Amino acid sequence: MSGLEKALFNLKFTAKQLNRQAVKAGKDETAEKNKLKKAIQQNHSDIAKIYAQNAIRKQNERLNLLRLASRIDAVSSRVQTAVTMRQVTGSMANVVRGMDQAMKAMDLEKISAVMDRFETQFEDLDVATGYYENATSQATAVGTPQEDVDRLMNQVADEAGVELHQEMEAATPAKTKIGPTEVEEDGLGDRLRALRS
């Protein structure tokens, strides 16, 4: 425990003791007021004056103890802030040292080479995926003739009681070429062979 932390502990302990003494003084003040009331009821004016003086003295004592405890608590708060700031400063220094080591370990040329290689591999994967999708779409189209698809759709529409011909004619697709051109296909084939080797 450092000097600041010891001082903080002592300040908090002292403030707690002062608050306890203030509570005790408040109880004593109440007791003196009760004695004062009893003395007045019994017509003992001299004794009543003594009890009144005691009650006022205990009230002043309680107020002074509370003021002192409040001042000590304020100092304690400032010391607590100083302790916290010292701990945060130490933690920040450790973080900065760690960041310095991490920055020294980073080789920008290696990172750049890895990123370039990743980009090339990603492009090759994209080509392979495109070739696979093209091949599977052509195989599916060859595997299921359009006449069979239309017949099955008409059969299901008849069972459901729906007119399908009008909707199908309205939704005829435009005549566009879906697959790649022969030149593109040759280029894709060359890249795929290069990937395999």
C-alpha positions in Angstrom: 0.0 0.0 0.0 1.5 3.3 -1.1 1.6 6.5 1.0 -1.4 8.0 -0.8 -3.5 4.9 -0.2 -2.6 4.9 3.5 -3.5 8.5 3.7 -6.8 7.8 2.0 -7.6 5.0 4.4 -6.8 7.2 7.4 -8.9 10.0 6.1 -11.9 7.7 5.5 -11.5 6.2 9.0 -11.3 9.6 10.6 -14.4 10.9 8.8 -16.3 7.8 9.9 -15.3 8.3 13.5 -16.3 12.0 13.4 -19.7 11.0 12.0 -20.2 8.5 14.8 -19.3 11.1 17.4 -21.7 13.5 15.8 -24.5 11.0 16.1 -23.6 10.4 19.7 -23.6 14.2 20.4 -27.1 14.4 18.8 -28.4 11.7 21.1 -26.8 13.5 24.1 -28.5 16.7 22.9 -31.9 14.9 22.8 -31.3 13.5 26.3 -30.4 16.9 27.7 -33.6 18.4 26.1 -35.7 15.7 27.7 -34.1 16.5 31.1 -34.7 20.2 30.5 -38.4 19.5 29.8 -38.7 17.4 33.0 -37.0 20.1 35.1 -39.3 22.8 33.7 -42.4 20.7 34.5 -41.1 20.3 38.1 -40.4 24.1 38.4 -36.6 23.7 38.9 -35.5 26.7 36.9 -31.8 26.6 38.0 -31.5 23.0 37.0 -33.4 23.7 33.8 -30.9 26.4 32.8 -28.0 23.9 33.2 -29.8 21.3 31.1 -30.5 24.0 28.4 -26.8 25.0 28.4 -25.8 21.3 28.1 -28.2 20.8 25.2 -26.9 23.9 23.3 -23.3 22.8 23.9 -24.1 19.3 22.5 -25.9 20.8 19.5 -22.8 23.0 18.7 -20.5 20.0 19.2 -22.6 17.9 16.8 -22.6 20.7 14.2 -18.8 21.2 14.5 -18.2 17.4 14.2 -20.3 17.3 11.1 -18.5 20.2 9.5 -15.1 18.7 10.3 -16.2 15.2 8.9 -17.5 17.0 5.8 -14.1 18.7 5.2 -12.2 15.5 5.8 -14.5 13.7 3.3 -13.8 16.4 0.7 -10.0 15.9 1.2 -10.6 12.2 1.0 -12.3 12.6 -2.3 -9.4 14.5 -3.7 -6.9 11.9 -2.5 -9.1 9.2 -4.1 -9.0 11.0 -7.4 -5.2 11.2 -7.2 -4.9 7.5 -6.4 -7.2 6.6 -9.3 -5.3 8.9 -11.7 -2.0 7.3 -10.7 -3.5 3.8 -11.4 -4.9 4.9 -14.8 -1.6 6.5 -15.7 0.2 3.2 -14.9 -2.3 1.2 -17.0 -2.0 3.6 -19.9 1.8 3.3 -19.8 1.5 -0.5 -20.1 -0.9 -0.2 -23.0 1.4 2.2 -24.8 4.4 -0.2 -24.3 2.3 -3.0 -25.7 1.2 -1.0 -28.7 4.9 0.0 -29.4 5.8 -3.7 -29.4 2.9 -4.6 -31.7 3.8 -1.8 -34.1 7.4 -3.0 -34.3 6.2 -6.6 -35.0 4.1 -5.4 -38.0 6.0 -5.7 -41.3 4.1 -3.7 -43.9 5.8 -5.5 -46.8 4.6 -8.9 -45.5 1.1 -7.6 -44.8 1.0 -6.2 -48.3 2.2 -9.5 -49.9 -0.4 -11.5 -47.9 -3.2 -9.2 -48.9 -2.2 -9.3 -52.6 -2.0 -13.1 -52.5 -5.5 -13.2 -50.8 -6.9 -11.0 -53.5 -5.5 -13.3 -56.3 -6.9 -16.4 -54.6 -10.2 -14.7 -54.2 -10.3 -13.9 -57.9 -9.4 -17.5 -58.8 -12.1 -18.8 -56.5 -14.6 -16.4 -58.2 -13.6 -17.8 -61.6 -14.0 -21.4 -60.4 -17.3 -20.7 -58.8 -18.6 -19.0 -61.9 -17.5 -22.0 -64.1 -19.2 -24.4 -61.7 -22.5 -22.4 -61.7 -22.5 -22.2 -65.4 -21.9 -25.9 -65.8 -24.6 -26.9 -63.3 -27.2 -24.5 -64.9 -26.6 -26.0 -68.3 -26.8 -29.5 -67.0 -30.1 -28.7 -65.2 -31.5 -27.1 -68.3 -30.5 -30.2 -70.4 -31.8 -32.6 -67.7 -35.3 -31.1 -67.6 -36.9 -30.3 -71.0 -39.1 -27.2 -71.1 -42.1 -29.2 -72.4 -42.1 -31.4 -69.3 -41.9 -28.4 -67.1 -44.9 -26.8 -68.9 -46.9 -30.0 -68.8 -46.4 -30.4 -65.1 -47.3 -26.8 -64.4 -50.5 -27.1 -66.5 -51.5 -30.3 -64.7 -51.0 -28.7 -61.3 -52.9 -25.6 -62.4 -55.8 -27.8 -63.7 -56.0 -29.6 -60.3 -56.0 -26.2 -58.5 -58.6 -24.8 -60.9 -56.4 -21.9 -62.1 -56.0 -20.5 -65.6 -52.3 -20.7 -66.2 -51.9 -20.0 -70.0 -52.8 -16.3 -69.7 -50.4 -15.7 -66.9 -47.7 -17.7 -68.5 -48.0 -15.8 -71.8 -47.8 -12.5 -70.0 -44.7 -13.6 -68.1 -42.6 -14.9 -71.1 -39.0 -14.2 -70.5 -37.0 -12.0 -72.9 -34.8 -13.8 -75.4 -31.3 -13.1 -73.9 -28.3 -15.2 -74.0 -27.6 -16.5 -70.5 -24.2 -18.3 -70.9 -20.8 -16.8 -71.6 -19.6 -16.2 -75.1 -17.1 -18.7 -76.7 -14.2 -16.3 -76.1 -15.2 -15.9 -72.4 -15.6 -19.7 -72.1 -12.2 -20.4 -73.5 -10.6 -17.8 -71.1 -12.5 -19.4 -68.1 -11.3 -22.9 -69.2 -7.7 -21.6 -69.4 -7.9 -20.1 -65.9 -9.4 -23.3 -64.5 -6.6 -25.5 -66.0 -4.1 -23.1 -64.6 -5.7 -23.5 -61.1 -5.6 -27.2 -61.3 -1.9 -27.4 -62.2 
